[in-house]
Structure formats: structure tokens, C-alpha cells
Amino acid sequence: MGIPSEARDIWANATRKNSVVIPSPAEDRKTAKECVQEGVRAGLKAAAIACVASAVPTLVAVRTIPWAKTNLNYTGQALVISGASIAAYFITVDKTILECARRNAQYNKRA
């Protein structure tokens, strides 16, 4: 059993009209999409760098420091590494999208 095609089409059209993300009238849809893609690219680069930058010291510490050796199991190590990567990704994406929006903003300057 599936969704009948008429109901599916009605639901698809309704979700397009009631989208959560609404671009401003002055904002070009293509520009907004480019800003998001630029942010995602920058975020992935930052996450990869943060992953390496946090993985190396974490893995070295687990093998050399007695406290880390006894208290950080594999799950703890993964949480430390992924936490740094996730934070770097979201912070970089947010900053990049805001910077792109500022760059593309059109203000009415009055003298």
C-alpha cells in the first residue's frame, strides 16, 4: 500500500507553499542556494581539519597518559573527536552563510 498519487501531489504542493525557509523578496533564490553550498563546503573543510587536529592528541593521550588510558574507552575517544568536528562544521557554516548574506545584501542608502 502506498499513498495515492492524488493525495501525494496535494501534499507535495502544500509543503512547497508552506516551506519553513522563506527567502526575502529582494533575495534571489540562486544566490541563497550558492551561499548555502559555499557554507557547506567551508564547513566540511573545517570539520576535516578539526577531526585530524583533535584525533591526533586524543589518540596520543590515550596511549601515554595514565588517566586517559583508564577513563577514555573507544566511545569516549569517538565523542571527543566527533564533538570537535561537529562544532567546527556548524560554526563555520553559520559564519560563512552570514558573511555571504552580508556580501550580497542590498541596502537602500539615503543621504
Short mmCIF file of C-alpha atoms in Angstrom, two decimals:
data_model
loop_
_atom_site.label_atom_id
_atom_site.label_comp_id
_atom_site.label_asym_id
_atom_site.label_seq_id
_atom_site.Cartn_x
_atom_site.Cartn_y
_atom_site.Cartn_z
CA MET A 1 0.00 0.00 0.00
CA GLY A 2 1.22 3.44 -0.79
CA ILE A 3 -0.02 6.95 -0.89
CA PRO A 4 -2.47 7.52 -3.75
CA SER A 5 -0.98 9.76 -6.42
CA GLU A 6 -3.62 12.49 -5.96
CA ALA A 7 -3.01 12.71 -2.21
CA ARG A 8 0.73 12.66 -2.75
CA ASP A 9 0.51 15.54 -5.25
CA ILE A 10 -1.70 17.59 -2.92
CA TRP A 11 0.69 17.01 -0.01
CA ALA A 12 3.76 17.85 -2.13
CA ASN A 13 2.21 21.10 -3.35
CA ALA A 14 1.13 22.07 0.17
CA THR A 15 4.60 21.52 1.59
CA ARG A 16 6.15 23.63 -1.16
CA LYS A 17 3.82 26.52 -0.39
CA ASN A 18 4.26 26.28 3.39
CA SER A 19 8.02 25.98 3.43
CA VAL A 20 9.84 26.79 6.66
CA VAL A 21 12.58 28.67 4.82
CA ILE A 22 11.19 31.77 3.14
CA PRO A 23 13.59 33.92 1.12
CA SER A 24 13.08 37.66 1.19
CA PRO A 25 11.62 39.25 -1.93
CA ALA A 26 14.89 41.06 -2.66
CA GLU A 27 16.91 37.87 -2.36
CA ASP A 28 17.49 35.83 -5.46
CA ARG A 29 16.83 32.12 -4.94
CA LYS A 30 20.01 31.18 -6.79
CA THR A 31 22.09 33.43 -4.56
CA ALA A 32 20.70 31.87 -1.39
CA LYS A 33 21.45 28.39 -2.69
CA GLU A 34 25.01 29.41 -3.59
CA CYS A 35 25.54 30.83 -0.09
CA VAL A 36 24.41 27.57 1.49
CA GLN A 37 26.62 25.49 -0.81
CA GLU A 38 29.59 27.74 -0.04
CA GLY A 39 28.91 27.33 3.67
CA VAL A 40 28.67 23.55 3.44
CA ARG A 41 31.97 23.36 1.53
CA ALA A 42 33.74 25.55 4.08
CA GLY A 43 32.16 23.58 6.94
CA LEU A 44 33.33 20.25 5.58
CA LYS A 45 36.87 21.57 5.22
CA ALA A 46 36.83 22.89 8.78
CA ALA A 47 35.37 19.63 10.12
CA ALA A 48 38.07 17.58 8.40
CA ILE A 49 40.81 19.78 9.84
CA ALA A 50 39.22 19.68 13.30
CA CYS A 51 38.91 15.90 13.10
CA VAL A 52 42.61 15.47 12.47
CA ALA A 53 43.54 18.19 14.96
CA SER A 54 41.52 16.52 17.72
CA ALA A 55 42.17 12.88 16.80
CA VAL A 56 45.95 13.01 16.98
CA PRO A 57 46.23 14.44 20.53
CA THR A 58 43.33 12.28 21.76
CA LEU A 59 44.87 9.05 20.49
CA VAL A 60 48.34 10.00 21.74
CA ALA A 61 46.95 10.91 25.16
CA VAL A 62 45.06 7.63 25.47
CA ARG A 63 48.29 5.72 24.92
CA THR A 64 50.57 7.81 27.11
CA ILE A 65 48.61 9.49 29.94
CA PRO A 66 47.53 7.04 32.67
CA TRP A 67 44.27 8.89 33.48
CA ALA A 68 43.17 8.94 29.84
CA LYS A 69 44.20 5.31 29.42
CA THR A 70 41.88 4.20 32.24
CA ASN A 71 38.95 6.60 31.67
CA LEU A 72 38.61 7.08 27.89
CA ASN A 73 37.32 3.98 26.17
CA TYR A 74 36.68 3.84 22.41
CA THR A 75 33.31 5.56 22.76
CA GLY A 76 34.82 8.40 24.76
CA GLN A 77 37.55 8.88 22.19
CA ALA A 78 34.98 8.97 19.38
CA LEU A 79 32.88 11.51 21.27
CA VAL A 80 35.86 13.82 21.79
CA ILE A 81 36.83 13.67 18.14
CA SER A 82 33.32 13.93 16.70
CA GLY A 83 32.34 16.70 19.10
CA ALA A 84 35.17 18.88 17.86
CA SER A 85 34.34 18.09 14.24
CA ILE A 86 30.63 18.81 14.63
CA ALA A 87 31.27 22.09 16.42
CA ALA A 88 33.75 23.20 13.76
CA TYR A 89 31.30 22.31 10.99
CA PHE A 90 28.31 24.20 12.38
CA ILE A 91 30.28 27.26 13.47
CA THR A 92 31.98 27.55 10.08
CA VAL A 93 28.76 27.04 8.12
CA ASP A 94 26.99 29.69 10.19
CA LYS A 95 29.80 32.22 9.78
CA THR A 96 30.15 31.56 6.05
CA ILE A 97 26.43 31.89 5.31
CA LEU A 98 26.20 35.12 7.32
CA GLU A 99 29.26 36.54 5.58
CA CYS A 100 27.82 35.62 2.17
CA ALA A 101 24.48 37.19 3.08
CA ARG A 102 26.21 40.40 4.15
CA ARG A 103 28.18 40.42 0.93
CA ASN A 104 25.01 40.05 -1.16
CA ALA A 105 22.80 42.38 0.88
CA GLN A 106 21.37 45.38 -0.89
CA TYR A 107 20.69 48.34 1.35
CA ASN A 108 18.86 51.49 0.33
CA LYS A 109 21.33 54.19 1.31
CA ARG A 110 19.79 57.58 1.91
CA ALA A 111 21.91 60.71 2.00
#
